[in-house]
mmCIF file of C-alpha atoms and ligand atoms in Angstrom:
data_model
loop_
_atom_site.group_PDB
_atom_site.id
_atom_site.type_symbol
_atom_site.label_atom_id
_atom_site.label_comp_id
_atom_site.label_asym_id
_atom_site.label_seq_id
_atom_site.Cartn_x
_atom_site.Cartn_y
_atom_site.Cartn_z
ATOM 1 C CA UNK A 16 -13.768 -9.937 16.031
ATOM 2 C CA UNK A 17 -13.671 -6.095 16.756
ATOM 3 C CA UNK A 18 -16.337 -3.968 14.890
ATOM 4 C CA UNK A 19 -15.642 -3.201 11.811
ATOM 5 C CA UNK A 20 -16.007 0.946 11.224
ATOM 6 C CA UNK A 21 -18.714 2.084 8.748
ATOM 7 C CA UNK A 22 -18.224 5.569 6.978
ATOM 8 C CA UNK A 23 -21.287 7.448 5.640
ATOM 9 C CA UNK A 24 -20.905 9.093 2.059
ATOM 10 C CA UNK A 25 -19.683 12.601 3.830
ATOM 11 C CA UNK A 26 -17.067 10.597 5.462
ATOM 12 C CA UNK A 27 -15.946 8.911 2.571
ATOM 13 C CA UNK A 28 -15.288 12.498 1.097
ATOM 14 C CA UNK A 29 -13.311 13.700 3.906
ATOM 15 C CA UNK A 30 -11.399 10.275 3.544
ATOM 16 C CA UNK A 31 -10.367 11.100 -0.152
ATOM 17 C CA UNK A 32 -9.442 14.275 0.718
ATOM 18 C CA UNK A 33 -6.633 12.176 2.654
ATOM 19 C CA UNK A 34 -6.395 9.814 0.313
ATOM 20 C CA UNK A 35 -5.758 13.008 -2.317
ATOM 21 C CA UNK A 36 -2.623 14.014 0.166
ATOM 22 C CA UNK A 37 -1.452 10.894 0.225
ATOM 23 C CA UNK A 38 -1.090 10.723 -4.081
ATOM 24 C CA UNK A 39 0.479 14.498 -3.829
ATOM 25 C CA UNK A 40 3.277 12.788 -1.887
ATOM 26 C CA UNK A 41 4.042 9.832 -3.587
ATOM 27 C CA UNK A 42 4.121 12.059 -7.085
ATOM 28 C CA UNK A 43 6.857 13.997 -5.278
ATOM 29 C CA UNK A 44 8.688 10.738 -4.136
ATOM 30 C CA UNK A 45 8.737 8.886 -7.637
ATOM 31 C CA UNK A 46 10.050 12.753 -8.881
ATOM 32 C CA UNK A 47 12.681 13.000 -6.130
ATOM 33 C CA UNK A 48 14.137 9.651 -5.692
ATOM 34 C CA UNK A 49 16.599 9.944 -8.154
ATOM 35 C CA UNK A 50 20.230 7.949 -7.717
ATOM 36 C CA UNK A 51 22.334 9.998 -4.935
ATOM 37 C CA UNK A 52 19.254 11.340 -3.279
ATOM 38 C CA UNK A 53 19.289 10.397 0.754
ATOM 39 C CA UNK A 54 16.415 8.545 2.090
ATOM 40 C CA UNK A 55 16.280 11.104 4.744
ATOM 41 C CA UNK A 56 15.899 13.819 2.208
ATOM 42 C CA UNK A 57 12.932 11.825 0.503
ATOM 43 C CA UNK A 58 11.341 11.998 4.164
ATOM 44 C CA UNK A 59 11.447 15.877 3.952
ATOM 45 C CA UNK A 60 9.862 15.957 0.731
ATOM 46 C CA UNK A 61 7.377 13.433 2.492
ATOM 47 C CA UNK A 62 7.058 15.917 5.176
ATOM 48 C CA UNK A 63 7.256 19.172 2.955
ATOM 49 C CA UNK A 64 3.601 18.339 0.866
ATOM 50 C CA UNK A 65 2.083 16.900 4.602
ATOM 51 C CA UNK A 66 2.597 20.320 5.900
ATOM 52 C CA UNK A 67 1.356 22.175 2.422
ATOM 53 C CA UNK A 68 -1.577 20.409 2.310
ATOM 54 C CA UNK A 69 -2.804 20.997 6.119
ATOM 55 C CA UNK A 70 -2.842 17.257 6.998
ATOM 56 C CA UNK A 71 -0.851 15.602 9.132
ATOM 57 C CA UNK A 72 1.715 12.265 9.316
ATOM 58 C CA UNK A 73 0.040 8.969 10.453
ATOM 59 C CA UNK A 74 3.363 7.752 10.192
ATOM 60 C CA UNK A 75 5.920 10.274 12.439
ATOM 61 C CA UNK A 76 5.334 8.374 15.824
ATOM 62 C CA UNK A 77 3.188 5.722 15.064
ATOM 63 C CA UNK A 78 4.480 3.134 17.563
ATOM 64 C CA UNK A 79 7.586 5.526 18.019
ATOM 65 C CA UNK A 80 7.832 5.398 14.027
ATOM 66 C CA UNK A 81 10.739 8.193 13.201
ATOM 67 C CA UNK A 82 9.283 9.206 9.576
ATOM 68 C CA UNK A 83 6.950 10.470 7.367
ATOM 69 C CA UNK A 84 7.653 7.679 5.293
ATOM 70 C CA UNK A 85 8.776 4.032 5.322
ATOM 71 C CA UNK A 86 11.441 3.530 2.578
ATOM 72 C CA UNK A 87 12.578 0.042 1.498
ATOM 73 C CA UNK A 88 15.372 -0.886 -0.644
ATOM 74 C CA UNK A 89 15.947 -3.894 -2.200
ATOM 75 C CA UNK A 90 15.552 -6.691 0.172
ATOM 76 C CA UNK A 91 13.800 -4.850 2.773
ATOM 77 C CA UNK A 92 9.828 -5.855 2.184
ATOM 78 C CA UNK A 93 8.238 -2.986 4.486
ATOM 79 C CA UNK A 94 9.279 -0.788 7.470
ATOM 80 C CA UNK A 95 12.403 0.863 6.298
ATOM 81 C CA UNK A 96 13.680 3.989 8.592
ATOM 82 C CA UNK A 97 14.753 6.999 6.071
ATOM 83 C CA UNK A 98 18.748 7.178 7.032
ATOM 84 C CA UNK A 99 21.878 8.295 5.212
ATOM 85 C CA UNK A 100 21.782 5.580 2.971
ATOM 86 C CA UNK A 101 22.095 7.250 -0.999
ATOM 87 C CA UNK A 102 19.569 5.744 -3.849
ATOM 88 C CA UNK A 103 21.408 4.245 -6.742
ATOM 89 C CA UNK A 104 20.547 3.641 -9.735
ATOM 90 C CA UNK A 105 18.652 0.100 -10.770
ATOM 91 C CA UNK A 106 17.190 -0.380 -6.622
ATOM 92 C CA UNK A 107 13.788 -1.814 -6.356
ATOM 93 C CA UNK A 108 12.471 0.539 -3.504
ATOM 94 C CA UNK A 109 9.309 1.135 -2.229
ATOM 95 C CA UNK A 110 8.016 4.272 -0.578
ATOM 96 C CA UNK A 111 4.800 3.597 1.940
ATOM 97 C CA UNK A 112 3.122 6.643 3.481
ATOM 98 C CA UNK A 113 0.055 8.375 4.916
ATOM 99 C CA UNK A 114 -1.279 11.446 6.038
ATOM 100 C CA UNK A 115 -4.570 12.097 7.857
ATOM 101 C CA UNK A 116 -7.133 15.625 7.695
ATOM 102 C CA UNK A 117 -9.770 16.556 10.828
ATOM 103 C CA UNK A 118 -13.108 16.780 9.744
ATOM 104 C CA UNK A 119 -16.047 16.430 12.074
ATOM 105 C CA UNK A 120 -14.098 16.260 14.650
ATOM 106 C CA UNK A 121 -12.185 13.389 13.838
ATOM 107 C CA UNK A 122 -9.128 12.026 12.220
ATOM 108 C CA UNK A 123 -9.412 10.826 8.617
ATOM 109 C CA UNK A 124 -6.134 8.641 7.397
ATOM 110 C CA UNK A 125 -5.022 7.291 3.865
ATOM 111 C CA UNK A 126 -2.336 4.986 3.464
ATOM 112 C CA UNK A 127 -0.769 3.922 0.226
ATOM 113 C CA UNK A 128 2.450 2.557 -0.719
ATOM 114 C CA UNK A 129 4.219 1.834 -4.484
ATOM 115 C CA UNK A 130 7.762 0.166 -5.390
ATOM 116 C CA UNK A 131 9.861 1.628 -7.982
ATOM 117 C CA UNK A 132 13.426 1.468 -9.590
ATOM 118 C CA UNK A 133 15.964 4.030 -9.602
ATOM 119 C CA UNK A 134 16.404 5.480 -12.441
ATOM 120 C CA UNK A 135 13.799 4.497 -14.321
ATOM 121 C CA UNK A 136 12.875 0.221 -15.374
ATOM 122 C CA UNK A 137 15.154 0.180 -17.788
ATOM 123 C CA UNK A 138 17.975 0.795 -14.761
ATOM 124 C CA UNK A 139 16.798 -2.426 -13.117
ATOM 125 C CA UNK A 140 17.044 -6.052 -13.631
ATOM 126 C CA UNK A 141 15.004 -8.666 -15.020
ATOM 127 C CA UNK A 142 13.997 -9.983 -12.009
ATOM 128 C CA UNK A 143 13.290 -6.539 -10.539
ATOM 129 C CA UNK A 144 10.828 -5.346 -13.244
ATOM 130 C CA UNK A 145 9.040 -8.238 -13.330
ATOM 131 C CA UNK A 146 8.677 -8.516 -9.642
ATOM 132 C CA UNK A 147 7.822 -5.299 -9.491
ATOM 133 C CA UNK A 148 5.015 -5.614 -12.817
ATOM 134 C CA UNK A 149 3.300 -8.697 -10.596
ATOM 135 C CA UNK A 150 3.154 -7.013 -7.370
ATOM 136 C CA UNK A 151 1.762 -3.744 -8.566
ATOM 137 C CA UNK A 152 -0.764 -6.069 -11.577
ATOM 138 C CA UNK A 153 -1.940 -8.168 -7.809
ATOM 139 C CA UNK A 154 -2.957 -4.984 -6.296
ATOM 140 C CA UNK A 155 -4.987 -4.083 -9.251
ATOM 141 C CA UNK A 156 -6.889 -7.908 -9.204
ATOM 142 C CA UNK A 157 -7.189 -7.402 -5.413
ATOM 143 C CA UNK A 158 -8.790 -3.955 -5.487
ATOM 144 C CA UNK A 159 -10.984 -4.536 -8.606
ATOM 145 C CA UNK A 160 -12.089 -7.844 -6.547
ATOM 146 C CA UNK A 161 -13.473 -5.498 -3.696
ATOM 147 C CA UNK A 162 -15.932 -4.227 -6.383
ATOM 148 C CA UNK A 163 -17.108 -7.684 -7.229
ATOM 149 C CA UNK A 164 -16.186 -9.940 -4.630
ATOM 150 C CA UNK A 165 -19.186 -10.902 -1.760
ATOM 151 C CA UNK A 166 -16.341 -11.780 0.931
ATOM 152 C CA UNK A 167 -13.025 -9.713 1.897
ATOM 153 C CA UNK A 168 -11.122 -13.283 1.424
ATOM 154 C CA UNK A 169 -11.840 -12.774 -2.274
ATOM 155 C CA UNK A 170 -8.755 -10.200 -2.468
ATOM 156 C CA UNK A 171 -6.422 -12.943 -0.909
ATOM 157 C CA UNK A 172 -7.949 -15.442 -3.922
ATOM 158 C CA UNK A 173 -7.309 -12.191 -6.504
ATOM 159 C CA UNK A 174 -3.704 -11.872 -5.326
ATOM 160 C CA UNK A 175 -2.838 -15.536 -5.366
ATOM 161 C CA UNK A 176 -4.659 -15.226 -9.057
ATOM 162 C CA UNK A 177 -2.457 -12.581 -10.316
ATOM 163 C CA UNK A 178 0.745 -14.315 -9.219
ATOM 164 C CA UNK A 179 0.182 -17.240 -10.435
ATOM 165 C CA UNK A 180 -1.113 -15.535 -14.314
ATOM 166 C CA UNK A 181 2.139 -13.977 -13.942
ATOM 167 C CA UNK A 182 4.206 -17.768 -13.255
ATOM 168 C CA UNK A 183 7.180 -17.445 -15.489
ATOM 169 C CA UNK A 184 8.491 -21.293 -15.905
ATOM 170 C CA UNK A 185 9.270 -22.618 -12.353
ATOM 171 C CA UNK A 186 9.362 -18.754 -11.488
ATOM 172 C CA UNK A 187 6.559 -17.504 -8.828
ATOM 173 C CA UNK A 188 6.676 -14.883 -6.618
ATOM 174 C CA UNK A 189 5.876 -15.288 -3.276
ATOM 175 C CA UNK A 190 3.770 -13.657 -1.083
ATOM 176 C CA UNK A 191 4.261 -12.865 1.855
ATOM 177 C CA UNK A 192 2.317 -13.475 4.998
ATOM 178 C CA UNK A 193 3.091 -12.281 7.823
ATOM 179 C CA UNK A 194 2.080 -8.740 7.016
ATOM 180 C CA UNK A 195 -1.999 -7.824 5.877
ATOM 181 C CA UNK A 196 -3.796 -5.407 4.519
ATOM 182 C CA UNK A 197 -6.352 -3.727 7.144
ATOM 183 C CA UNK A 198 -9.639 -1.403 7.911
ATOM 184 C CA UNK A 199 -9.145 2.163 7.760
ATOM 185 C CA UNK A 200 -11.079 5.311 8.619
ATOM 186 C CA UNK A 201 -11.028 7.379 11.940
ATOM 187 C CA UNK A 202 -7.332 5.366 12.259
ATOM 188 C CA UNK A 203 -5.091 4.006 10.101
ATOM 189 C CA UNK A 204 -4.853 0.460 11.225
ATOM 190 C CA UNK A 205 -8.849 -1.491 11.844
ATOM 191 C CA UNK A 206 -10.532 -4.444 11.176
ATOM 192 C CA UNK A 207 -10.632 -6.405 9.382
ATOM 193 C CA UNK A 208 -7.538 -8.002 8.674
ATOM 194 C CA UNK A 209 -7.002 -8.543 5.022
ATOM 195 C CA UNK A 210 -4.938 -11.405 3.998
ATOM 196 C CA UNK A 211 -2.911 -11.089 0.933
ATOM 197 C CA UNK A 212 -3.682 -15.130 0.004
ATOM 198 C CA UNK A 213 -6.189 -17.521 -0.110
ATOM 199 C CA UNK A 214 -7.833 -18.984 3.330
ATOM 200 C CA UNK A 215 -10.568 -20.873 4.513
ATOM 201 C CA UNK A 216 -13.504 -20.040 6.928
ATOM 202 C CA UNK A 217 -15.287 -17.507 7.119
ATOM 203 C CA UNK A 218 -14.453 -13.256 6.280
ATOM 204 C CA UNK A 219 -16.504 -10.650 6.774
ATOM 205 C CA UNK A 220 -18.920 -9.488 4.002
ATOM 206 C CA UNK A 221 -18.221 -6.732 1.913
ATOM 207 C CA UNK A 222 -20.784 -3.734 2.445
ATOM 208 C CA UNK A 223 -21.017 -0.258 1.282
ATOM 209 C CA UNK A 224 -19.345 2.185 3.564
ATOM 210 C CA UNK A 225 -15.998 0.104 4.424
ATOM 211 C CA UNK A 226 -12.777 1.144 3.838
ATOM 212 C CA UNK A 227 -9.766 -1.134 3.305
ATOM 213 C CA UNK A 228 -5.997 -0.813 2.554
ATOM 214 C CA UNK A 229 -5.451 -3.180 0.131
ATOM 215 C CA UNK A 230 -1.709 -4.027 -0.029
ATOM 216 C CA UNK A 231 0.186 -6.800 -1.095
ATOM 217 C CA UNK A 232 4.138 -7.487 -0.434
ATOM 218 C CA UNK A 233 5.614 -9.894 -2.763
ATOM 219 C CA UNK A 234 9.065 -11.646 -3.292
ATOM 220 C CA UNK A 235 11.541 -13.055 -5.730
ATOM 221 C CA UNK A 236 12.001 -15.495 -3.494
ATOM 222 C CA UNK A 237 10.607 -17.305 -0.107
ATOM 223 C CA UNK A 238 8.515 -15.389 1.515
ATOM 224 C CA UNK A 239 10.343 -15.692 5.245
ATOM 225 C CA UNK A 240 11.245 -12.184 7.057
ATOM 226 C CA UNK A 241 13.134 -11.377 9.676
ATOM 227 C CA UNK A 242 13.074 -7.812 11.602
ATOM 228 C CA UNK A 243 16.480 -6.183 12.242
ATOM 229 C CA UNK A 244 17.831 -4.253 15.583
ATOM 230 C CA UNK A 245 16.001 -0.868 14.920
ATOM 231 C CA UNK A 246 12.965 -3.362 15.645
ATOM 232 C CA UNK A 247 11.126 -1.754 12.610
ATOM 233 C CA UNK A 248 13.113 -3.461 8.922
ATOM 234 C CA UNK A 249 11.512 -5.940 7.442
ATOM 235 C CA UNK A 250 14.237 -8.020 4.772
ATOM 236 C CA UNK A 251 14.193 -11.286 3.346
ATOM 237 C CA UNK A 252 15.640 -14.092 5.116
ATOM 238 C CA UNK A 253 17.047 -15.183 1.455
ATOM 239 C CA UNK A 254 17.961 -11.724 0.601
ATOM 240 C CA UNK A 255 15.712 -11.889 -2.408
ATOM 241 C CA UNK A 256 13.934 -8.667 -3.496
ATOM 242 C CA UNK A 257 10.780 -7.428 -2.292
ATOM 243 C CA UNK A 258 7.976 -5.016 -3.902
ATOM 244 C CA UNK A 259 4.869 -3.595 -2.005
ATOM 245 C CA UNK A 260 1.746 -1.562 -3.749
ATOM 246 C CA UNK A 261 -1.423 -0.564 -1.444
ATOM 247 C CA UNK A 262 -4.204 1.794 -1.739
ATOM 248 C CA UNK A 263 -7.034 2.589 0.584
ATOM 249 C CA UNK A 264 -10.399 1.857 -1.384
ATOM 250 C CA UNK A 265 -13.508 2.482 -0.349
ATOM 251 C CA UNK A 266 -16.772 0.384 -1.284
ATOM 252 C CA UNK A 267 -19.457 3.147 -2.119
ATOM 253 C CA UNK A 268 -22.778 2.830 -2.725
ATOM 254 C CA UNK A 269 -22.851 1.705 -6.126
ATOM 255 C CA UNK A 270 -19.105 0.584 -6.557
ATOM 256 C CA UNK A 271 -15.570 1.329 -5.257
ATOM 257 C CA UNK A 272 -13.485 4.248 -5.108
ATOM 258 C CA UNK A 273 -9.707 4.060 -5.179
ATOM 259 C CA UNK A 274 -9.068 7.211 -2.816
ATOM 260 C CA UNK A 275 -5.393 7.414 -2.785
ATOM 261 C CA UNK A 276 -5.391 7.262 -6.601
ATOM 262 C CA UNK A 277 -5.729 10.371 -8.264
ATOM 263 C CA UNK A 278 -8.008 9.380 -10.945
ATOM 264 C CA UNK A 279 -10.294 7.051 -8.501
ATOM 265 C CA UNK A 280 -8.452 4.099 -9.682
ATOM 266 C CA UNK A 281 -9.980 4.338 -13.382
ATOM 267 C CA UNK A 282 -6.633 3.792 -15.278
ATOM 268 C CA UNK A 283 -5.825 0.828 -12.941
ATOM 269 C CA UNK A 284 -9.617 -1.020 -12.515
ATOM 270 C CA UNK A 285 -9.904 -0.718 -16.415
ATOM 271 C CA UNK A 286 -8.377 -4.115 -17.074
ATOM 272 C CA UNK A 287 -10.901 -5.779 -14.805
ATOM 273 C CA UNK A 288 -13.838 -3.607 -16.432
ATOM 274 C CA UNK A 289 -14.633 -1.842 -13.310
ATOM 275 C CA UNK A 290 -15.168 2.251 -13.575
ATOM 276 C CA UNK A 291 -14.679 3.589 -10.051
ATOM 277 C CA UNK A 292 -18.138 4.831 -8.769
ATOM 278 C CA UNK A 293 -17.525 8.111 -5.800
HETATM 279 MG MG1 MG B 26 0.903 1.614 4.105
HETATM 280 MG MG1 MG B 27 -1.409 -0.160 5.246
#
């Protein structure tokens, strides 16, 4: 298993100063995306706070990656390319981006993502809100869980918790699991993997000084995907909708920090009873 990267408490900082960069741009998002808006003018309001803030895209070329920003709609889970394709009112989309600073030398990267509907919940359907309600609720269990949990399998266990809390008659959503939550720190994508369900055998202990993205991508439906042309879409083979939430969180010396959550993760961890500890 590669190493898994340890950050000091000076690190840590420099990491939520990414982390801070990477909230300042999905504000602007959830302001701009507004039914008629093109997804290729969200990625220059994506682009516009990277540049303002002196950081820089983890996203524009990642793997030849076009964007600031991936940008999902509806039935696409993760990956979207920003095109010409106009917002309308009542989609389910979700917006994932980063953004790295240089300190010591190195690069420091954040990565968060969050689903929304156009034009506000009342815009979208039943089965949208409510999809969107569990995913985001999961991401909450799974991050709290990184506070209390010994293992980084307990935030697969916390998401299948949350899903099934939220089980709605014969109703579940399904998660999917193909794509993970990771490490993060002097890149965006390290060890360890972090499943998004329960499985056996052994995971790595949780210790102070890691950094994970935490990131769950659930479904209205089944949880198979298929990758179009471009080589980057992810959609449901059902067509069913899809919502995504992640945050990078850090385990600190006497807690967690949520560091692409403006206020640490407080509003979010209260439910579980957790106050995030810097
Ligand atoms: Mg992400
Ligand atoms: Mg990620």
């Amino acid at each position: 298993m590669p190493r898994i990267e340890i950050k000091t408490a000076e690190q840590i900082k420099w990491m939520r100063e990414a982390g801070l960069v990477v909230a300042k741009i999905h504000a602007a998002l959830r302001e701009a995306a507004k039914p008629g808006v093109t997804l290729l003018e969200l990625d220059e309001v994506s682009a516009q706070v990277i540049a303002q803030n002196d950081a820089k895209s983890n996203f524009l070329g990642y793997g030849g990656f076009p964007a600031t920003v991936c940008i999902s709609v509806n039935d696409t889970v993760v990956h979207g390319i920003p095109d010409m394709t106009r917002l309308e009112a009542g989609d389910l989309v979700s917006f994932d981006c980063g953004a790295y600073v240089e300190r010591g030398g190195r690069q420091w990267h954040g990565d968060a993502a969050f689903t929304m509907i156009v034009g506000g919940d009342e815009a979208g359907s039943m089965e949208a809100r409510r999809l969107n309600a569990v995913t985001e609720a999961s991401m909450w269990a799974a991050l709290a869980s990184v506070a209390t949990g010994r293992r980084v399998s307990a935030i697969g266990d916390a998401v299948e918790e949350a899903v099934e809390e939220y089980r709605d008659g014969s109703w579940t959503a399904g998660i999917i699991e193909e794509y993970t939550g990771h490490g993060i720190g002097t890149a965006m994508h390290q060890a360890p993997e972090v499943l998004n369900y329960s499985a056996r055998g052994m995971s790595p202990r949780i210790k102070e000084g890691m950094v994970l993205a935490v990131e769950p991508m659930l479904t209205d439906g089944d949880i198979e995907t298929y990758v179009l042309e471009d080589e980057w879409t992810v959609k449901t083979a059902d067509g069913s909708l899809a919502s995504h939430w992640e945050h990078t969180v850090a385990k600190t010396k006497d807690g967690i920090w949520v560091l692409t959550a403006p206020d640490g993760g407080e509003a979010g961890l209260a439910p579980y009873g957790i106050k995030p500890r810097p």
